[in-house]
Amino acid sequence: MQRGRNTGFEFVLSEPACLDKNTVTTDARRASPPDTQIRQRLGRGPMKFLTGLLAAVCLIACMGASHAVVRIADDRGGRIGTYVDKYQDLRQSGDTVIIDGLCASACTIVLGAIPRDRICVTSHATLGFHAAWDFGSNGRAVTNPEATQMLYAMYPSQVKRWISQRGGLTPHMLFLKGKQLQAMYKPCYLDAQASALKPASPRLSPKAEELESARGQLLH
C-alpha cells in the first residue's frame, strides 16, 4: 500500500487591468471595471476549489494508509505452513497488527514473522504457546521435538526467555497476557478501523509445504 503526501498548491490567474486613458494607477483592482473584477474573482474560485479538493483527497489517502491495521482475536491456530504463508503476506503488506484477544498455537508465529514495532496489544490480548506434534503410528498425537525447536527459534528473545522460565514448550498450554505481555509489546487502542485477517490461500507454497512436513502441526 502506498502512502499519499499531503501537499497543497495554488495558482492565481488575473487578467490585465483596464486602465483609464486619463488616469494611471498602480492599483489594478481600482482601475478595473466592476465586471472585470468579478471575472477575476470567479476565475480564481474554481482553481481554489480544485486545489482544496486535491488536498482533501490526498489527506484522506494519508489517513487511510496510516490506519491500515489487521486485528487478531480468537485465533486458536492450525497448521504451521498455513500461518507461515499468511504472515509472509502480512509482513510484506506493511500493515500494523493489533492483538485483541486469543492468539494461540500457530497463531503466535506472528511474533517472529512481523517486526516488533508493527505489533501492539490490547488489554484483551492473550498468547498461548505449546509444543508441536505429529500423529504417531498408533494414530495418537505425539510431540515432535524437531518441529517444536524450530517453532521456539522463531520467537523473539523476550518471549523465548519467558517460555524457558516456565519449562519450555510442552503439550501443556502456556498463557502470556496482562502486564507481562504489555511489558514486551506496546499497548494499542482500537480507535482505528481494523480489518479481519484475509483467508490464506488453500494452496501452500513449496517452502511452506516443506515446513509443513518438517514441523508437523500444532495443537488447537
XYZ file of C-alpha atoms in Angstrom:
220
model
C 0.000 0.000 0.000
C 1.352 3.399 -0.991
C 1.082 6.360 1.369
C -0.072 9.718 -0.005
C 1.615 13.048 0.716
C -0.294 15.994 1.974
C 0.646 18.700 -0.492
C -1.051 21.987 -1.245
C -0.600 24.400 -4.132
C -2.467 27.333 -5.622
C -2.445 29.135 -8.942
C -3.766 32.721 -9.082
C -4.874 33.878 -12.519
C -5.534 37.569 -13.176
C -6.466 39.442 -16.310
C -4.637 42.592 -17.469
C -6.070 45.663 -15.758
C -8.190 48.031 -17.876
C -6.658 51.482 -17.338
C -8.431 54.795 -17.783
C -6.838 56.869 -20.562
C -6.521 59.951 -18.375
C -5.518 58.265 -15.117
C -2.714 55.854 -14.352
C -2.830 53.968 -11.017
C -0.812 51.143 -9.510
C -3.962 49.547 -8.005
C -5.227 47.202 -10.716
C -8.449 46.438 -8.865
C -9.360 50.135 -8.577
C -8.507 50.711 -12.239
C -10.509 47.691 -13.467
C -14.194 47.965 -14.304
C -16.534 46.066 -11.930
C -17.257 43.317 -14.487
C -13.512 42.654 -14.924
C -13.012 42.368 -11.160
C -15.916 39.905 -10.950
C -14.419 37.776 -13.730
C -11.062 37.781 -11.937
C -12.617 36.611 -8.680
C -14.753 33.971 -10.375
C -11.705 32.754 -12.296
C -9.789 32.187 -9.075
C -12.735 30.448 -7.394
C -12.738 27.191 -9.410
C -8.953 26.899 -9.157
C -9.044 27.338 -5.387
C -11.843 24.789 -5.172
C -9.868 22.301 -7.267
C -6.770 22.862 -5.154
C -8.725 22.302 -1.954
C -10.325 19.179 -3.374
C -6.961 17.694 -4.343
C -5.546 18.468 -0.903
C -8.537 16.825 0.786
C -8.213 13.676 -1.318
C -4.503 13.486 -0.540
C -5.175 13.951 3.178
C -7.762 11.159 3.178
C -5.282 8.874 1.428
C -2.664 9.635 4.073
C -5.110 8.921 6.883
C -6.175 5.672 5.265
C -2.591 4.481 4.940
C -1.667 5.439 8.487
C -4.612 3.458 9.891
C -4.002 0.235 7.931
C -4.249 -2.407 10.636
C -5.029 -6.099 10.985
C -6.812 -7.303 14.111
C -6.193 -10.748 15.613
C -8.736 -12.130 18.080
C -9.963 -15.634 18.965
C -7.401 -17.346 16.736
C -6.694 -20.836 18.077
C -4.112 -21.720 15.446
C -3.820 -24.568 12.970
C -1.228 -25.892 10.553
C 2.143 -24.175 10.648
C 2.506 -23.926 6.854
C -0.795 -22.084 6.534
C 0.275 -19.484 9.082
C 3.751 -19.118 7.589
C 2.161 -18.185 4.256
C -0.356 -15.859 5.889
C 2.230 -13.962 7.891
C 4.659 -13.686 4.982
C 1.951 -11.830 3.058
C 1.151 -9.725 6.109
C 4.805 -8.807 6.600
C 5.086 -7.601 3.003
C 1.891 -5.545 3.301
C 3.415 -3.240 5.908
C 0.216 -3.307 7.982
C 0.191 -2.939 11.753
C -1.027 -5.930 13.793
C -3.412 -5.457 16.712
C -3.689 -8.458 19.040
C -7.056 -8.002 20.730
C -7.914 -11.462 22.038
C -6.659 -15.037 21.989
C -3.755 -15.847 19.660
C -2.708 -19.426 20.357
C -0.703 -22.240 18.840
C 0.449 -21.489 15.257
C -1.074 -18.001 15.527
C 1.852 -16.999 17.757
C 4.219 -17.305 14.778
C 3.166 -13.695 14.139
C 5.623 -12.660 16.870
C 8.559 -13.836 14.781
C 7.183 -13.006 11.342
C 6.161 -9.376 11.931
C 8.601 -6.704 13.205
C 8.034 -5.853 16.848
C 7.372 -2.179 16.135
C 4.381 -3.184 13.983
C 2.677 -5.212 16.723
C 0.610 -3.802 19.574
C -1.553 -5.491 22.206
C -4.770 -4.514 23.959
C -5.849 -5.424 27.486
C -7.726 -8.402 25.984
C -4.668 -9.903 24.282
C -3.638 -13.430 25.300
C -0.910 -15.540 23.700
C -0.942 -19.324 24.028
C 2.203 -21.444 23.497
C 2.723 -25.214 23.382
C 4.808 -27.887 21.667
C 4.280 -29.013 18.081
C 3.064 -32.541 17.490
C 2.523 -35.246 14.898
C 0.350 -38.335 14.732
C 2.167 -41.437 15.945
C 1.986 -44.923 14.440
C -0.974 -45.723 16.647
C -2.833 -42.625 15.490
C -2.285 -40.717 18.713
C -0.697 -37.279 18.976
C 2.981 -37.302 19.912
C 5.316 -34.348 20.461
C 7.583 -33.529 17.529
C 10.875 -32.332 19.120
C 12.381 -31.028 15.871
C 9.297 -29.040 14.934
C 8.992 -27.732 18.496
C 12.585 -26.460 18.432
C 12.054 -24.754 15.076
C 8.907 -23.111 16.404
C 10.695 -21.939 19.543
C 13.503 -20.449 17.442
C 11.009 -18.201 15.626
C 10.047 -16.279 18.766
C 11.733 -13.021 19.884
C 14.298 -13.293 22.686
C 11.996 -11.891 25.383
C 9.282 -14.411 24.538
C 11.772 -17.287 24.432
C 13.107 -16.271 27.843
C 9.581 -16.173 29.271
C 8.804 -19.643 27.871
C 12.113 -21.072 29.086
C 11.482 -19.813 32.627
C 8.274 -21.863 32.644
C 9.724 -25.133 31.490
C 9.773 -24.612 27.725
C 7.230 -25.713 25.136
C 5.268 -28.765 26.269
C 1.839 -30.238 25.438
C 0.535 -28.047 28.270
C -0.527 -24.585 27.079
C 1.299 -21.561 28.496
C -0.614 -18.264 28.502
C 1.112 -14.884 28.259
C -1.151 -11.898 28.919
C -1.740 -8.817 31.041
C 1.165 -6.787 32.396
C 3.745 -9.387 31.394
C 2.669 -9.195 27.757
C 2.330 -5.409 27.811
C 5.891 -5.170 29.128
C 7.085 -6.832 25.915
C 4.825 -5.133 23.365
C 3.454 -1.623 23.146
C -0.214 -1.089 24.055
C -2.658 -0.135 21.347
C -6.106 1.376 21.333
C -8.852 0.392 18.921
C -9.581 3.925 17.757
C -8.972 2.960 14.126
C -10.968 0.607 11.962
C -9.380 -2.861 11.892
C -9.798 -5.362 9.121
C -10.010 -9.111 9.647
C -7.152 -11.306 8.522
C -7.617 -12.384 4.938
C -8.073 -16.147 4.473
C -4.861 -17.820 3.424
C -4.626 -19.387 0.009
C -5.641 -23.060 0.208
C -2.548 -23.996 -1.794
C 0.733 -23.704 0.088
C 3.980 -22.517 -1.404
C 6.782 -25.110 -1.830
C 8.613 -23.610 1.131
C 5.527 -23.819 3.308
C 4.944 -27.435 2.265
C 8.482 -28.287 3.369
C 7.858 -26.598 6.692
C 4.598 -28.488 6.981
C 6.220 -31.871 6.570
C 9.189 -30.980 8.799
C 7.324 -29.414 11.665
C 4.070 -31.303 11.788
C 1.086 -29.436 13.101
C 0.249 -27.659 16.319
C -2.486 -28.487 18.774
C -5.658 -26.413 18.510
